[in-house]
Amino acid sequence: MARDRPVVLTIAGSDSGGGAGVQVDLETITVLGGHGASVITALTAQNTQGVKGVEPVSLDFLEEQLEAILEDMEVAAAKTGMLWDGGVIRKVAEKLRRYEVPHLVLDPVTVAKGGERLLKEEAQEVLLKELFPLAEVVTPNVPEAKALAGFEVRSQEAMVEAASRIKALGPKAVLIKGGHLEGEPVDLLHDEEGPLWLRGERLGPGEVHGTGCAFAAALATMLAKGLPLREAALRAKAFISEGIRRAKRPGKGRAAVDPFAWVEGEAERYRVIEALREAYGVLCQREVGWLMPEVGSNLVYALPGARSQDEVAGFEGRIVRFRRGVARVGDVAFGASQHMASVVLEVMAHEPSLRSAMNIRFSEEVLQRAQRAGLRMASFSRQEEPKEVREREGATLPWGVREALKGRAGWPLHVPSPP
């Protein structure tokens, strides 16, 4: 039996290099569970180093594409990217009105990352008049917000004012992407409820191609699946952050956003959870209760490249001694252990391949057995812990791991922490 997926229509230019435009839109829509349909407004000859040429499609053929999709499919959401000129904009607006497409995400693309124009200057007024009133949300970056609002956008306060002015031009909401600003990269969604800040961190290998396209496509797909705008924006932000962090480099120029990083990330999370469950099964087959500390133990496993405790899985409620063996209080979950997560994150900062850690009971017998087993060991003394570390909650273990690893040629697999 055929499955139904929400149809998401991208109306944009074709990027022959595959890093942006219709190509990255369709990848994004697919990995997020939509069915991607496309209307191509222009062909571009481009690669990771820039746009070499633009060949707009005729208005007649543009109309044929729009009619072919809209008369046959129930489009749940649409997004626009490169529209090129006023004629294209008018035709797109006409069809979207006629077929009453419910959600429109308008990415006001004006120039490529290399500076090449993707919208004729005289077409901006047509864009404002024809498409802005149809848009559920407009997603300009900072330079585009400057052009639309009519003033420099150099701060978060200016973002709020710019979003308010752009919203007054007709769309229901405005989402300004703040990655061009210095400091913390933060996006702003301004809707009927007011401003919502979408905070992030600097990710990826510098400038990344295709981020605006993929973000708008992700937002459209989330809306097509029935999510309210604010939740859709938060999920689209998480999606694009992962795509930037794991950006790919297909050519000699800019890196490109990778929509499949989301899928790979979800698959890796599943592998980590299953590996921990399997490891717990191994512990249950042995009488290792004597190794459990009185406070209980936790076994954690981090995602590749983990940077936060939410990317480290462990056992909810810890692992405790039960008779001669062990029992777990809860199941495996990401973010379940703060203390051991902080340990493994600190170790990964020194050696990324060491992604798992477990705390066990401290005793001379344990140390002797570890030594006989051939484990390399390192230690730290809490008597040497600086006052500022001791007074900061959760700082002791990361400090201790750093101390234990100082000046060591090899990576220890056993770090005893004396009480």
Short mmCIF file of C-alpha atoms in Angstrom, two decimals:
data_model
loop_
_atom_site.label_atom_id
_atom_site.label_comp_id
_atom_site.label_asym_id
_atom_site.label_seq_id
_atom_site.Cartn_x
_atom_site.Cartn_y
_atom_site.Cartn_z
CA MET A 1 0.00 0.00 0.00
CA ALA A 2 1.40 3.39 -1.02
CA ARG A 3 2.27 5.77 1.80
CA ASP A 4 1.21 9.40 1.92
CA ARG A 5 3.89 12.00 2.47
CA PRO A 6 3.18 15.74 2.50
CA VAL A 7 4.08 17.32 -0.84
CA VAL A 8 6.52 20.21 -0.49
CA LEU A 9 7.11 22.33 -3.59
CA THR A 10 10.39 24.15 -4.12
CA ILE A 11 10.35 26.99 -6.66
CA ALA A 12 13.98 27.92 -7.19
CA GLY A 13 17.01 27.81 -9.44
CA SER A 14 19.01 24.73 -10.35
CA ASP A 15 22.54 24.59 -8.92
CA SER A 16 24.65 22.46 -11.25
CA GLY A 17 27.15 21.92 -8.43
CA GLY A 18 24.46 20.43 -6.18
CA GLY A 19 25.30 22.60 -3.18
CA ALA A 20 22.24 24.84 -3.11
CA GLY A 21 19.03 25.61 -4.99
CA VAL A 22 16.55 22.95 -6.03
CA GLN A 23 19.08 20.16 -5.51
CA VAL A 24 19.67 20.80 -1.81
CA ASP A 25 15.98 21.63 -1.30
CA LEU A 26 14.91 18.21 -2.57
CA GLU A 27 17.51 16.46 -0.42
CA THR A 28 16.26 18.34 2.64
CA ILE A 29 12.57 17.68 1.97
CA THR A 30 13.25 13.97 1.45
CA VAL A 31 15.31 13.36 4.59
CA LEU A 32 12.70 15.18 6.69
CA GLY A 33 9.89 12.97 5.45
CA GLY A 34 8.26 15.02 2.71
CA HIS A 35 7.75 14.37 -1.00
CA GLY A 36 9.72 16.96 -2.91
CA ALA A 37 8.33 18.52 -6.10
CA SER A 38 10.18 21.23 -7.99
CA VAL A 39 9.68 24.11 -10.37
CA ILE A 40 12.93 25.39 -11.83
CA THR A 41 13.09 29.14 -12.43
CA ALA A 42 16.59 29.27 -13.90
CA LEU A 43 19.52 27.06 -14.75
CA THR A 44 22.84 28.09 -13.26
CA ALA A 45 26.31 26.99 -14.22
CA GLN A 46 28.01 27.01 -10.84
CA ASN A 47 30.29 25.06 -8.58
CA THR A 48 31.80 25.47 -5.13
CA GLN A 49 33.80 28.47 -6.34
CA GLY A 50 30.99 30.57 -7.77
CA VAL A 51 28.30 31.14 -10.39
CA LYS A 52 29.61 31.01 -13.96
CA GLY A 53 26.36 31.70 -15.78
CA VAL A 54 22.56 31.97 -15.48
CA GLU A 55 19.99 30.83 -18.05
CA PRO A 56 16.40 31.73 -17.01
CA VAL A 57 13.62 29.43 -18.18
CA SER A 58 10.90 30.95 -20.35
CA LEU A 59 7.72 32.15 -18.66
CA ASP A 60 5.70 29.70 -20.75
CA PHE A 61 7.75 26.74 -19.54
CA LEU A 62 7.69 28.07 -15.97
CA GLU A 63 3.89 28.11 -16.16
CA GLU A 64 3.85 24.56 -17.55
CA GLN A 65 5.88 23.36 -14.59
CA LEU A 66 3.66 25.11 -12.06
CA GLU A 67 0.46 23.81 -13.65
CA ALA A 68 1.83 20.27 -13.92
CA ILE A 69 2.46 20.13 -10.18
CA LEU A 70 -0.42 22.16 -8.79
CA GLU A 71 -3.21 20.60 -10.87
CA ASP A 72 -2.12 17.09 -9.88
CA MET A 73 -0.72 17.23 -6.35
CA GLU A 74 -2.10 18.61 -3.12
CA VAL A 75 0.84 20.79 -2.16
CA ALA A 76 1.06 21.10 1.63
CA ALA A 77 3.73 23.82 1.60
CA ALA A 78 5.95 25.68 -0.83
CA LYS A 79 9.22 27.54 -0.58
CA THR A 80 10.76 29.97 -3.02
CA GLY A 81 14.41 30.64 -3.63
CA MET A 82 15.96 32.19 -6.74
CA LEU A 83 13.17 33.93 -8.71
CA TRP A 84 15.38 36.00 -11.03
CA ASP A 85 12.97 38.68 -12.34
CA GLY A 86 9.58 40.32 -12.05
CA GLY A 87 7.94 38.13 -14.67
CA VAL A 88 8.80 34.97 -12.74
CA ILE A 89 7.57 36.49 -9.48
CA ARG A 90 4.20 37.52 -10.97
CA LYS A 91 3.64 34.10 -12.50
CA VAL A 92 4.53 32.27 -9.27
CA ALA A 93 2.26 34.54 -7.21
CA GLU A 94 -0.61 34.04 -9.66
CA LYS A 95 -0.43 30.24 -9.39
CA LEU A 96 0.02 30.15 -5.62
CA ARG A 97 -3.06 32.35 -5.19
CA ARG A 98 -5.12 30.34 -7.66
CA TYR A 99 -4.33 26.98 -6.06
CA GLU A 100 -4.38 28.34 -2.49
CA VAL A 101 -1.14 26.72 -1.34
CA PRO A 102 -1.45 26.81 2.49
CA HIS A 103 2.11 27.54 3.66
CA LEU A 104 4.65 29.66 1.78
CA VAL A 105 8.21 30.07 3.05
CA LEU A 106 9.81 32.90 1.09
CA ASP A 107 13.60 32.95 1.03
CA PRO A 108 14.33 36.39 -0.51
CA VAL A 109 17.44 35.31 -2.41
CA THR A 110 19.15 38.29 -4.05
CA VAL A 111 22.82 37.34 -4.40
CA ALA A 112 24.86 34.14 -4.25
CA LYS A 113 27.53 33.68 -1.58
CA GLY A 114 30.12 34.67 -4.16
CA GLY A 115 28.32 37.97 -4.80
CA GLU A 116 26.64 37.10 -8.12
CA ARG A 117 23.11 38.50 -8.49
CA LEU A 118 20.27 35.98 -8.42
CA LEU A 119 17.45 38.55 -8.46
CA LYS A 120 17.40 41.56 -10.76
CA GLU A 121 17.43 44.83 -8.83
CA GLU A 122 14.22 46.07 -10.42
CA ALA A 123 12.40 42.90 -9.31
CA GLN A 124 12.52 43.64 -5.57
CA GLU A 125 9.45 45.89 -5.64
CA VAL A 126 7.53 43.19 -7.49
CA LEU A 127 8.61 40.68 -4.85
CA LEU A 128 7.30 42.92 -2.07
CA LYS A 129 4.00 43.57 -3.81
CA GLU A 130 3.21 40.09 -5.15
CA LEU A 131 4.71 37.48 -2.83
CA PHE A 132 5.24 39.07 0.59
CA PRO A 133 1.47 39.20 1.33
CA LEU A 134 1.22 35.47 0.51
CA ALA A 135 4.10 34.40 2.74
CA GLU A 136 3.64 32.69 6.08
CA VAL A 137 7.26 33.50 6.84
CA VAL A 138 10.08 35.36 5.08
CA THR A 139 13.63 34.19 5.87
CA PRO A 140 16.21 36.89 5.01
CA ASN A 141 19.82 36.80 6.15
CA VAL A 142 21.33 39.98 7.59
CA PRO A 143 22.35 41.58 4.24
CA GLU A 144 18.90 40.79 2.81
CA ALA A 145 17.23 42.18 5.94
CA LYS A 146 19.25 45.38 5.49
CA ALA A 147 18.01 45.72 1.90
CA LEU A 148 14.40 45.07 2.89
CA ALA A 149 14.33 47.21 6.05
CA GLY A 150 16.37 50.06 4.60
CA PHE A 151 19.01 50.38 7.33
CA GLU A 152 22.14 48.66 8.65
CA VAL A 153 21.54 45.59 10.81
CA ARG A 154 24.54 45.27 13.13
CA SER A 155 23.06 44.15 16.43
CA GLN A 156 20.30 42.07 17.94
CA GLU A 157 18.37 45.25 18.71
CA ALA A 158 18.58 46.21 15.03
CA MET A 159 17.38 42.72 14.08
CA VAL A 160 14.20 43.27 16.11
CA GLU A 161 13.52 46.60 14.41
CA ALA A 162 14.28 45.20 10.96
CA ALA A 163 11.99 42.22 11.52
CA SER A 164 9.19 44.55 12.58
CA ARG A 165 9.59 46.68 9.47
CA ILE A 166 9.76 43.68 7.15
CA LYS A 167 6.68 42.14 8.77
CA ALA A 168 4.81 45.37 8.04
CA LEU A 169 5.40 44.66 4.33
CA GLY A 170 2.87 41.83 4.42
CA PRO A 171 4.15 38.42 5.61
CA LYS A 172 2.68 36.79 8.70
CA ALA A 173 6.15 36.33 10.20
CA VAL A 174 9.81 37.12 9.59
CA LEU A 175 12.81 34.98 10.50
CA ILE A 176 16.13 36.85 10.23
CA LYS A 177 19.19 34.59 10.12
CA GLY A 178 21.89 36.30 12.15
CA GLY A 179 24.97 34.34 11.12
CA HIS A 180 26.54 37.38 9.43
CA LEU A 181 26.72 39.27 12.74
CA GLU A 182 29.78 39.10 14.96
CA GLY A 183 29.61 37.17 18.20
CA GLU A 184 27.00 34.59 19.08
CA PRO A 185 25.11 33.44 15.97
CA VAL A 186 21.45 33.96 16.76
CA ASP A 187 18.37 33.96 14.55
CA LEU A 188 15.20 35.93 15.26
CA LEU A 189 11.65 34.80 14.56
CA HIS A 190 9.16 37.66 14.75
CA ASP A 191 5.55 36.48 14.55
CA GLU A 192 2.18 37.41 16.05
CA GLU A 193 3.46 36.42 19.51
CA GLY A 194 6.48 38.71 19.28
CA PRO A 195 10.21 37.91 19.06
CA LEU A 196 11.66 34.43 19.58
CA TRP A 197 15.45 34.05 19.61
CA LEU A 198 16.92 30.88 18.12
CA ARG A 199 20.40 30.62 19.60
CA GLY A 200 23.25 28.52 18.27
CA GLU A 201 27.02 28.34 18.05
CA ARG A 202 29.63 28.88 15.38
CA LEU A 203 29.84 25.65 13.43
CA GLY A 204 31.42 24.18 10.33
CA PRO A 205 34.43 25.04 8.20
CA GLY A 206 33.86 28.77 7.70
CA GLU A 207 31.43 29.88 4.99
CA VAL A 208 29.09 27.06 3.99
CA HIS A 209 27.13 26.98 0.71
CA GLY A 210 23.40 26.21 0.61
CA THR A 211 22.47 26.96 4.21
CA GLY A 212 19.70 29.44 3.40
CA CYS A 213 18.10 27.12 0.86
CA ALA A 214 18.21 24.09 3.15
CA PHE A 215 16.89 26.04 6.13
CA ALA A 216 13.88 27.38 4.19
CA ALA A 217 13.18 23.91 2.75
CA ALA A 218 13.37 22.39 6.24
CA LEU A 219 11.00 25.02 7.60
CA ALA A 220 8.53 24.41 4.76
CA THR A 221 8.65 20.66 5.35
CA MET A 222 8.00 21.04 9.07
CA LEU A 223 5.00 23.28 8.31
CA ALA A 224 3.76 20.77 5.73
CA LYS A 225 3.83 18.10 8.45
CA GLY A 226 1.51 20.19 10.60
CA LEU A 227 3.92 21.75 13.11
CA PRO A 228 3.15 25.26 14.39
CA LEU A 229 5.55 27.91 13.12
CA ARG A 230 7.60 28.28 16.31
CA GLU A 231 8.17 24.56 16.72
CA ALA A 232 8.90 24.25 13.00
CA ALA A 233 11.52 27.00 13.28
CA LEU A 234 13.24 25.36 16.25
CA ARG A 235 13.40 22.01 14.47
CA ALA A 236 14.63 23.59 11.24
CA LYS A 237 17.35 25.35 13.26
CA ALA A 238 18.47 22.04 14.79
CA PHE A 239 18.45 20.42 11.36
CA ILE A 240 20.53 23.10 9.66
CA SER A 241 22.98 23.28 12.58
CA GLU A 242 23.75 19.58 12.12
CA GLY A 243 24.09 20.07 8.36
CA ILE A 244 26.58 22.89 8.89
CA ARG A 245 28.55 21.09 11.59
CA ARG A 246 29.02 18.09 9.28
CA ALA A 247 29.36 20.14 6.10
CA LYS A 248 30.82 18.34 3.09
CA ARG A 249 33.48 19.58 0.69
CA PRO A 250 32.66 18.31 -2.82
CA GLY A 251 34.93 20.71 -4.71
CA LYS A 252 37.88 23.08 -4.44
CA GLY A 253 35.92 26.04 -3.06
CA ARG A 254 33.35 26.47 -0.32
CA ALA A 255 32.05 23.65 1.81
CA ALA A 256 28.40 22.72 1.27
CA VAL A 257 25.66 22.03 3.80
CA ASP A 258 24.90 18.32 4.17
CA PRO A 259 21.19 17.54 4.66
CA PHE A 260 21.99 13.84 5.13
CA ALA A 261 23.95 14.68 8.29
CA TRP A 262 20.58 14.65 10.05
CA VAL A 263 19.89 11.07 8.96
CA GLU A 264 23.42 9.98 9.82
CA GLY A 265 23.10 11.63 13.22
CA GLU A 266 19.85 9.82 13.99
CA ALA A 267 21.39 6.50 12.89
CA GLU A 268 24.44 7.13 15.08
CA ARG A 269 22.22 7.87 18.08
CA TYR A 270 20.50 4.53 17.57
CA ARG A 271 23.86 2.73 17.35
CA VAL A 272 25.07 4.36 20.56
CA ILE A 273 21.92 3.38 22.47
CA GLU A 274 22.05 -0.21 21.23
CA ALA A 275 25.76 -0.50 22.05
CA LEU A 276 25.10 0.57 25.65
CA ARG A 277 22.25 -1.92 26.00
CA GLU A 278 24.53 -4.65 24.67
CA ALA A 279 27.29 -3.63 27.09
CA TYR A 280 24.84 -3.80 29.99
CA GLY A 281 23.95 -7.31 28.88
CA VAL A 282 27.63 -8.26 29.13
CA LEU A 283 27.81 -6.84 32.67
CA CYS A 284 24.75 -8.87 33.66
CA GLN A 285 26.47 -12.08 32.59
CA ARG A 286 29.26 -11.55 35.12
CA GLU A 287 29.37 -11.15 38.90
CA VAL A 288 30.64 -7.58 38.90
CA GLY A 289 28.50 -6.19 41.70
CA TRP A 290 31.60 -5.73 43.84
CA LEU A 291 32.84 -3.12 41.35
CA MET A 292 29.83 -0.84 41.85
CA PRO A 293 30.37 2.24 44.05
CA GLU A 294 27.88 2.85 46.85
CA VAL A 295 26.45 5.79 44.89
CA GLY A 296 25.97 3.59 41.85
CA SER A 297 27.75 3.55 38.52
CA ASN A 298 27.07 4.88 35.07
CA LEU A 299 28.33 3.71 31.73
CA VAL A 300 28.25 6.41 29.06
CA TYR A 301 28.90 6.49 25.33
CA ALA A 302 29.21 9.67 23.28
CA LEU A 303 28.30 10.43 19.70
CA PRO A 304 31.28 11.00 17.38
CA GLY A 305 32.40 14.60 17.80
CA ALA A 306 30.14 15.15 20.83
CA ARG A 307 30.39 18.61 22.36
CA SER A 308 27.59 18.68 24.93
CA GLN A 309 26.13 16.40 27.58
CA ASP A 310 23.00 15.98 25.46
CA GLU A 311 25.18 14.11 22.96
CA VAL A 312 26.33 11.56 25.54
CA ALA A 313 24.07 8.61 26.38
CA GLY A 314 23.99 6.83 29.72
CA PHE A 315 21.65 4.94 32.04
CA GLU A 316 18.82 6.82 33.72
CA GLY A 317 19.07 6.34 37.47
CA ARG A 318 22.49 4.65 37.17
CA ILE A 319 23.59 1.02 37.44
CA VAL A 320 23.55 -0.42 40.98
CA ARG A 321 24.71 -3.55 42.76
CA PHE A 322 22.10 -6.31 42.98
CA ARG A 323 23.24 -9.37 44.94
CA ARG A 324 26.49 -10.36 43.22
CA GLY A 325 25.54 -8.76 39.94
CA VAL A 326 24.13 -5.47 38.74
CA ALA A 327 20.77 -3.97 37.86
CA ARG A 328 19.87 -0.82 36.03
CA VAL A 329 17.32 1.60 37.44
CA GLY A 330 16.21 2.97 34.07
CA ASP A 331 16.82 2.68 30.36
CA VAL A 332 19.46 4.27 28.15
CA ALA A 333 18.92 7.92 27.25
CA PHE A 334 20.94 10.85 25.98
CA GLY A 335 21.71 13.38 28.71
CA ALA A 336 21.12 10.82 31.48
CA SER A 337 24.49 11.33 33.20
CA GLN A 338 26.04 14.71 33.88
CA HIS A 339 29.13 13.59 35.80
CA MET A 340 30.34 10.81 33.52
CA ALA A 341 29.34 12.80 30.45
CA SER A 342 31.64 15.59 31.61
CA VAL A 343 34.46 13.04 31.97
CA VAL A 344 34.11 11.57 28.51
CA LEU A 345 33.74 15.01 26.90
CA GLU A 346 36.97 16.12 28.54
CA VAL A 347 38.76 12.98 27.35
CA MET A 348 37.40 13.48 23.82
CA ALA A 349 38.82 17.00 23.78
CA HIS A 350 42.25 15.32 24.02
CA GLU A 351 41.53 12.14 22.06
CA PRO A 352 38.24 12.10 20.05
CA SER A 353 38.30 8.32 19.52
CA LEU A 354 37.84 7.62 23.26
CA ARG A 355 34.06 8.00 23.51
CA SER A 356 33.02 5.79 26.43
CA ALA A 357 33.60 5.86 30.18
CA MET A 358 32.38 4.15 33.34
CA ASN A 359 32.91 4.89 37.02
CA ILE A 360 33.69 1.95 39.31
CA ARG A 361 34.60 1.49 42.99
CA PHE A 362 38.00 2.78 44.11
CA SER A 363 40.15 0.30 46.03
CA GLU A 364 43.68 -1.04 46.03
CA GLU A 365 42.38 -4.39 44.79
CA VAL A 366 40.74 -2.71 41.77
CA LEU A 367 43.99 -0.89 40.97
CA GLN A 368 46.00 -4.10 41.19
CA ARG A 369 43.60 -5.96 38.93
CA ALA A 370 43.61 -3.11 36.41
CA GLN A 371 47.40 -3.17 36.40
CA ARG A 372 47.50 -6.94 35.90
CA ALA A 373 45.03 -6.57 33.03
CA GLY A 374 47.48 -4.24 31.29
CA LEU A 375 45.38 -1.10 31.55
CA ARG A 376 47.27 2.16 31.47
CA MET A 377 46.50 4.29 34.50
CA ALA A 378 46.68 7.92 35.51
CA SER A 379 45.48 9.68 38.63
CA PHE A 380 44.74 13.05 40.17
CA SER A 381 44.54 14.28 43.74
CA ARG A 382 41.64 16.37 44.95
CA GLN A 383 43.99 17.94 47.48
CA GLU A 384 45.53 19.82 44.54
CA GLU A 385 42.15 21.03 43.26
CA PRO A 386 42.12 24.84 42.93
CA LYS A 387 39.58 26.72 45.03
CA GLU A 388 37.79 28.18 42.01
CA VAL A 389 37.31 24.68 40.59
CA ARG A 390 36.13 23.27 43.92
CA GLU A 391 33.54 26.05 44.27
CA ARG A 392 32.10 25.55 40.79
CA GLU A 393 29.53 22.77 40.65
CA GLY A 394 30.41 19.97 38.25
CA ALA A 395 33.94 21.25 37.59
CA THR A 396 35.94 18.73 39.64
CA LEU A 397 35.84 15.74 37.30
CA PRO A 398 36.75 17.63 34.10
CA TRP A 399 39.62 19.29 35.98
CA GLY A 400 40.75 15.93 37.35
CA VAL A 401 40.75 14.33 33.91
CA ARG A 402 42.83 17.20 32.53
CA GLU A 403 45.29 16.79 35.39
CA ALA A 404 45.50 13.03 34.86
CA LEU A 405 46.21 13.42 31.15
CA LYS A 406 48.92 16.05 31.52
CA GLY A 407 52.24 15.07 30.00
CA ARG A 408 51.23 11.53 29.09
CA ALA A 409 52.41 10.02 25.83
CA GLY A 410 49.66 7.38 25.76
CA TRP A 411 46.00 7.64 26.55
CA PRO A 412 45.02 6.05 29.87
CA LEU A 413 42.03 3.79 29.97
CA HIS A 414 41.74 3.88 33.76
CA VAL A 415 41.71 7.09 35.80
CA PRO A 416 41.38 6.35 39.52
CA SER A 417 39.95 9.18 41.56
CA PRO A 418 40.85 8.80 45.24
CA PRO A 419 38.18 9.92 47.70
#
